[in-house]
Coordinates of C-alpha atoms in Angstrom, one line a residue:
Chain A
M1 CA 96.3 -91.6 75.1
T2 CA 96.6 -94.4 73.2
K3 CA 100.1 -97.0 71.9
A4 CA 100.0 -95.0 69.0
D5 CA 100.1 -91.5 70.9
I6 CA 102.8 -92.9 72.7
V7 CA 104.5 -93.8 69.5
E8 CA 104.3 -90.2 68.0
R9 CA 105.8 -88.9 71.0
I10 CA 108.7 -91.4 71.4
Y11 CA 110.1 -92.6 68.0
E12 CA 111.6 -88.7 67.2
K13 CA 114.1 -88.6 69.8
A14 CA 114.9 -92.3 69.7
R15 CA 116.1 -91.7 66.1
A16 CA 114.3 -94.8 65.3
S17 CA 111.6 -95.1 62.5
K18 CA 107.8 -94.4 63.0
K19 CA 107.7 -98.6 62.4
D20 CA 110.2 -99.9 64.5
A21 CA 109.2 -97.5 67.6
S22 CA 105.4 -99.3 67.4
E23 CA 107.3 -102.8 67.3
V24 CA 109.4 -102.0 70.1
V25 CA 105.9 -100.8 72.3
D26 CA 104.0 -103.4 71.3
A27 CA 107.0 -105.9 72.5
V28 CA 107.3 -103.9 75.8
F29 CA 103.5 -104.2 76.5
E30 CA 103.2 -107.8 75.2
M31 CA 106.5 -108.7 77.5
I32 CA 105.2 -107.2 80.6
K33 CA 101.9 -109.4 79.8
V34 CA 104.3 -112.6 79.4
R35 CA 105.4 -112.2 83.0
L36 CA 102.8 -111.3 85.1
E37 CA 101.0 -114.2 83.5
R38 CA 103.6 -116.3 84.9
G39 CA 102.8 -114.4 88.2
E40 CA 106.4 -112.3 88.3
K41 CA 106.2 -108.9 89.5
V42 CA 107.0 -105.9 87.1
K43 CA 109.1 -103.0 88.6
L44 CA 109.4 -100.4 86.2
S45 CA 111.7 -97.9 88.1
G46 CA 110.4 -94.1 88.0
F47 CA 107.1 -95.4 86.9
G48 CA 105.6 -98.5 89.4
N49 CA 104.8 -101.8 90.0
F50 CA 102.8 -104.3 88.6
V51 CA 102.1 -106.9 91.2
V52 CA 99.9 -110.3 90.9
H53 CA 98.1 -111.3 93.9
E54 CA 96.7 -114.5 94.6
K55 CA 93.0 -114.3 96.6
R56 CA 92.3 -117.0 98.6
P57 CA 89.1 -118.7 97.9
R58 CA 86.0 -117.5 100.3
K59 CA 82.8 -117.2 100.8
G60 CA 80.6 -114.8 99.9
R61 CA 76.7 -114.3 99.1
N62 CA 74.7 -113.2 96.1
P63 CA 73.1 -109.8 97.0
Q64 CA 69.9 -110.4 95.5
T65 CA 69.2 -114.0 96.7
G66 CA 70.9 -114.3 99.5
E67 CA 71.8 -117.2 98.5
E68 CA 75.4 -118.8 99.3
I69 CA 78.4 -118.9 97.5
V70 CA 81.8 -119.8 97.3
I71 CA 83.9 -117.5 95.3
S72 CA 86.8 -119.4 93.8
G73 CA 90.4 -118.5 94.7
R74 CA 92.1 -116.0 92.1
R75 CA 95.1 -114.0 90.8
V76 CA 94.2 -110.1 90.5
L77 CA 96.9 -107.7 89.1
S78 CA 97.5 -104.5 91.2
F79 CA 100.0 -101.6 90.3
K80 CA 101.5 -99.0 92.5
A81 CA 102.5 -96.6 91.1
S82 CA 106.1 -95.0 92.3
Q83 CA 106.9 -92.1 94.4
V84 CA 108.6 -90.4 91.4
L85 CA 105.1 -91.0 90.0
K86 CA 103.0 -89.5 92.6
G87 CA 105.2 -86.7 92.4
T88 CA 104.7 -86.1 88.9
I89 CA 101.4 -86.5 89.4
N90 CA 100.8 -83.6 91.6
S91 CA 103.6 -81.3 90.6
G92 CA 102.5 -78.1 88.2
R93 CA 98.5 -78.0 87.6
P94 CA 96.9 -76.6 91.2
I95 CA 94.2 -79.0 92.4
S96 CA 91.0 -77.2 91.9
S97 CA 88.5 -77.8 93.9
G98 CA 85.7 -79.1 91.9
N99 CA 85.1 -81.7 89.2
E100 CA 88.8 -81.7 87.1
L101 CA 90.2 -84.1 84.9
D102 CA 88.4 -84.7 82.2
G103 CA 90.2 -87.6 81.5
S104 CA 89.3 -88.8 84.9
G105 CA 87.2 -91.5 83.1
R106 CA 84.3 -90.8 85.5
Chain B
M1 CA 111.2 -108.1 85.9
T2 CA 112.7 -104.5 86.1
K3 CA 112.9 -102.2 83.7
R4 CA 116.8 -103.3 82.6
E5 CA 115.6 -106.8 82.6
L6 CA 112.7 -105.2 80.3
I7 CA 115.5 -103.1 77.8
E8 CA 117.7 -106.4 77.5
E9 CA 114.7 -108.7 76.9
V10 CA 113.8 -106.1 73.7
V11 CA 117.3 -105.6 72.6
H12 CA 118.1 -109.5 72.1
A13 CA 114.5 -109.6 70.4
R14 CA 115.2 -106.6 68.4
T15 CA 118.9 -107.5 67.4
D16 CA 118.7 -105.4 64.4
L17 CA 118.1 -102.2 66.6
P18 CA 121.4 -100.1 68.6
R19 CA 120.7 -100.7 72.1
R20 CA 120.8 -97.2 72.3
E21 CA 117.7 -96.8 70.4
V22 CA 115.8 -99.7 72.5
E23 CA 116.6 -97.7 75.7
A24 CA 115.3 -94.7 74.7
L25 CA 112.1 -95.8 73.0
V26 CA 111.8 -98.1 76.3
N27 CA 112.7 -95.0 78.5
G28 CA 110.4 -93.0 76.1
V29 CA 107.2 -95.5 76.8
F30 CA 107.2 -94.9 80.4
D31 CA 108.0 -91.0 80.3
T32 CA 105.1 -90.4 77.9
L33 CA 102.5 -92.4 80.1
S34 CA 104.1 -90.8 83.6
D35 CA 103.7 -87.4 81.6
A36 CA 100.2 -87.8 80.3
L37 CA 99.2 -88.9 84.3
A38 CA 100.5 -85.6 85.3
R39 CA 98.4 -83.7 82.8
G40 CA 95.5 -85.4 83.9
E41 CA 94.8 -87.6 80.7
R42 CA 93.5 -91.2 80.3
I43 CA 95.5 -93.8 78.9
E44 CA 94.3 -96.8 77.4
I45 CA 96.5 -99.9 75.9
R46 CA 94.3 -102.0 74.4
G47 CA 94.8 -105.4 75.5
F48 CA 96.8 -104.4 78.7
G49 CA 94.7 -101.7 80.7
S50 CA 94.0 -98.3 81.4
F51 CA 95.6 -95.7 83.9
I52 CA 93.3 -92.9 85.2
V53 CA 94.4 -90.1 87.6
K54 CA 91.7 -89.5 90.6
R55 CA 91.2 -86.7 92.6
R56 CA 91.1 -86.9 96.6
N57 CA 90.0 -84.6 98.7
A58 CA 92.1 -82.8 101.7
R59 CA 90.8 -84.7 104.4
E60 CA 92.2 -84.7 108.2
G61 CA 94.2 -87.3 109.0
L62 CA 95.7 -88.6 112.4
N63 CA 99.5 -89.7 113.0
P64 CA 99.3 -93.1 114.0
K65 CA 101.9 -92.6 116.4
T66 CA 100.8 -89.8 118.1
G67 CA 97.2 -89.7 117.5
Q68 CA 97.5 -86.3 116.4
V69 CA 95.5 -84.7 114.2
V70 CA 97.1 -83.7 110.6
A71 CA 96.2 -82.1 107.5
V72 CA 96.3 -83.6 104.5
H73 CA 96.2 -81.9 101.4
A74 CA 94.4 -82.9 98.4
K75 CA 95.8 -84.8 95.7
R76 CA 95.7 -86.5 92.6
V77 CA 95.9 -90.8 92.5
A78 CA 96.7 -92.6 89.8
F79 CA 95.2 -96.3 89.3
F80 CA 95.3 -99.0 86.8
K81 CA 92.7 -101.1 85.8
A82 CA 94.2 -104.1 83.9
G83 CA 92.3 -104.7 80.5
K84 CA 89.9 -108.2 79.7
E85 CA 92.8 -109.4 77.9
L86 CA 95.6 -109.2 81.2
K87 CA 92.7 -109.8 83.5
Q88 CA 92.6 -113.1 81.8
R89 CA 95.6 -114.2 81.2
V90 CA 97.0 -113.6 85.2
D91 CA 94.2 -115.6 86.1
S92 CA 94.5 -118.1 83.5
R93 CA 96.1 -121.0 85.1
P94 CA 94.7 -122.8 88.8
V95 CA 95.6 -121.5 92.0
D96 CA 96.4 -123.5 94.1
G97 CA 95.5 -123.4 98.1
V98 CA 92.8 -124.6 100.5
A99 CA 89.5 -124.0 99.6
V100 CA 86.9 -122.9 102.1
D101 CA 85.7 -125.7 103.4
G102 CA 89.3 -127.0 104.4
V103 CA 90.1 -129.5 101.7
A104 CA 93.5 -129.0 99.7
V105 CA 93.5 -127.9 96.3
E106 CA 96.3 -129.5 93.9
A107 CA 99.3 -127.3 93.7
T108 CA 99.4 -127.2 90.2
R109 CA 101.5 -123.7 89.3
K110 CA 105.0 -124.5 88.3
A111 CA 103.8 -127.7 86.7
E112 CA 102.6 -125.9 83.3
P113 CA 104.0 -123.6 81.2
A114 CA 102.9 -120.7 81.5
R115 CA 101.0 -120.1 77.7
T116 CA 98.6 -122.5 78.5
R117 CA 94.8 -121.8 79.7
T118 CA 93.0 -123.9 81.8
P119 CA 89.0 -123.8 81.6
S120 CA 88.1 -125.3 84.1
R121 CA 90.1 -123.8 87.5
K122 CA 89.9 -126.5 89.8
P123 CA 89.5 -130.2 89.9
A124 CA 85.4 -130.1 90.6
S125 CA 85.1 -132.8 93.0
A126 CA 87.0 -130.6 95.4
T127 CA 85.2 -127.3 95.1
P128 CA 81.9 -128.8 94.4
E129 CA 79.9 -125.3 94.2
V130 CA 82.5 -122.9 93.2
A131 CA 81.3 -119.8 91.6
R132 CA 83.0 -117.3 89.7
A133 CA 81.3 -114.3 91.2
S134 CA 79.0 -113.3 88.9
Y135 CA 76.4 -111.3 90.7
G136 CA 73.5 -110.5 88.8
M137 CA 73.6 -112.8 86.0
A138 CA 73.2 -115.5 88.3
A139 CA 70.2 -113.9 90.3
A140 CA 67.5 -116.0 88.8
G141 CA 64.8 -113.6 89.3
G142 CA 62.0 -114.7 87.3
E143 CA 63.3 -117.7 85.4
E144 CA 60.9 -119.8 87.2

């Protein structure tokens, strides 16, 4: 699913034009990015939370050369699904035992 | 920021659209994402990131309080991976804190406007041997 698919699925129900829907979808993701860029948390009730974590510098080792290096501090983004989303994902389709989900990205 | 604040921000940015319409659109975005994940579909938002659903096998877990063995059922778990652009933007300002060797790194956090890019992350003198974890690329195997 891409942004275009999202627009297709929401514009009619919202009684918006496709163009407006598309622009609002773009704005939504851009606004979220701006907040995360500032290090803010973004909490989307019913969906999940995006949180920026600060990582302190730490010592690491190049596994190929064994050389010790300092891995600089950095910020990383994490997403935590809400209880609602966790429930939605697990409702409906039974969980098969073998390899499932062609969309699993693996 | 909460979803409500996000909606407010879009309402202010798009005063030409009725609030009702904006609300329906923004809520529709996240409902659509949830539905897609419930179907096990992969979601890819350019410049933002991707969501995938992975399967977790059933396993035996322990109740940490009682030590009792409990069955944990198989389940699906949603994962988000930030896209390249978002990853860079989140990590664009220098991180303050203490370097590994104990040298304090200046707190430059709030001083800068959010949008500036900072190519060199820290004062070079504070952490001379700082390297991004570019394993593999740095493996200078047969260079000499």
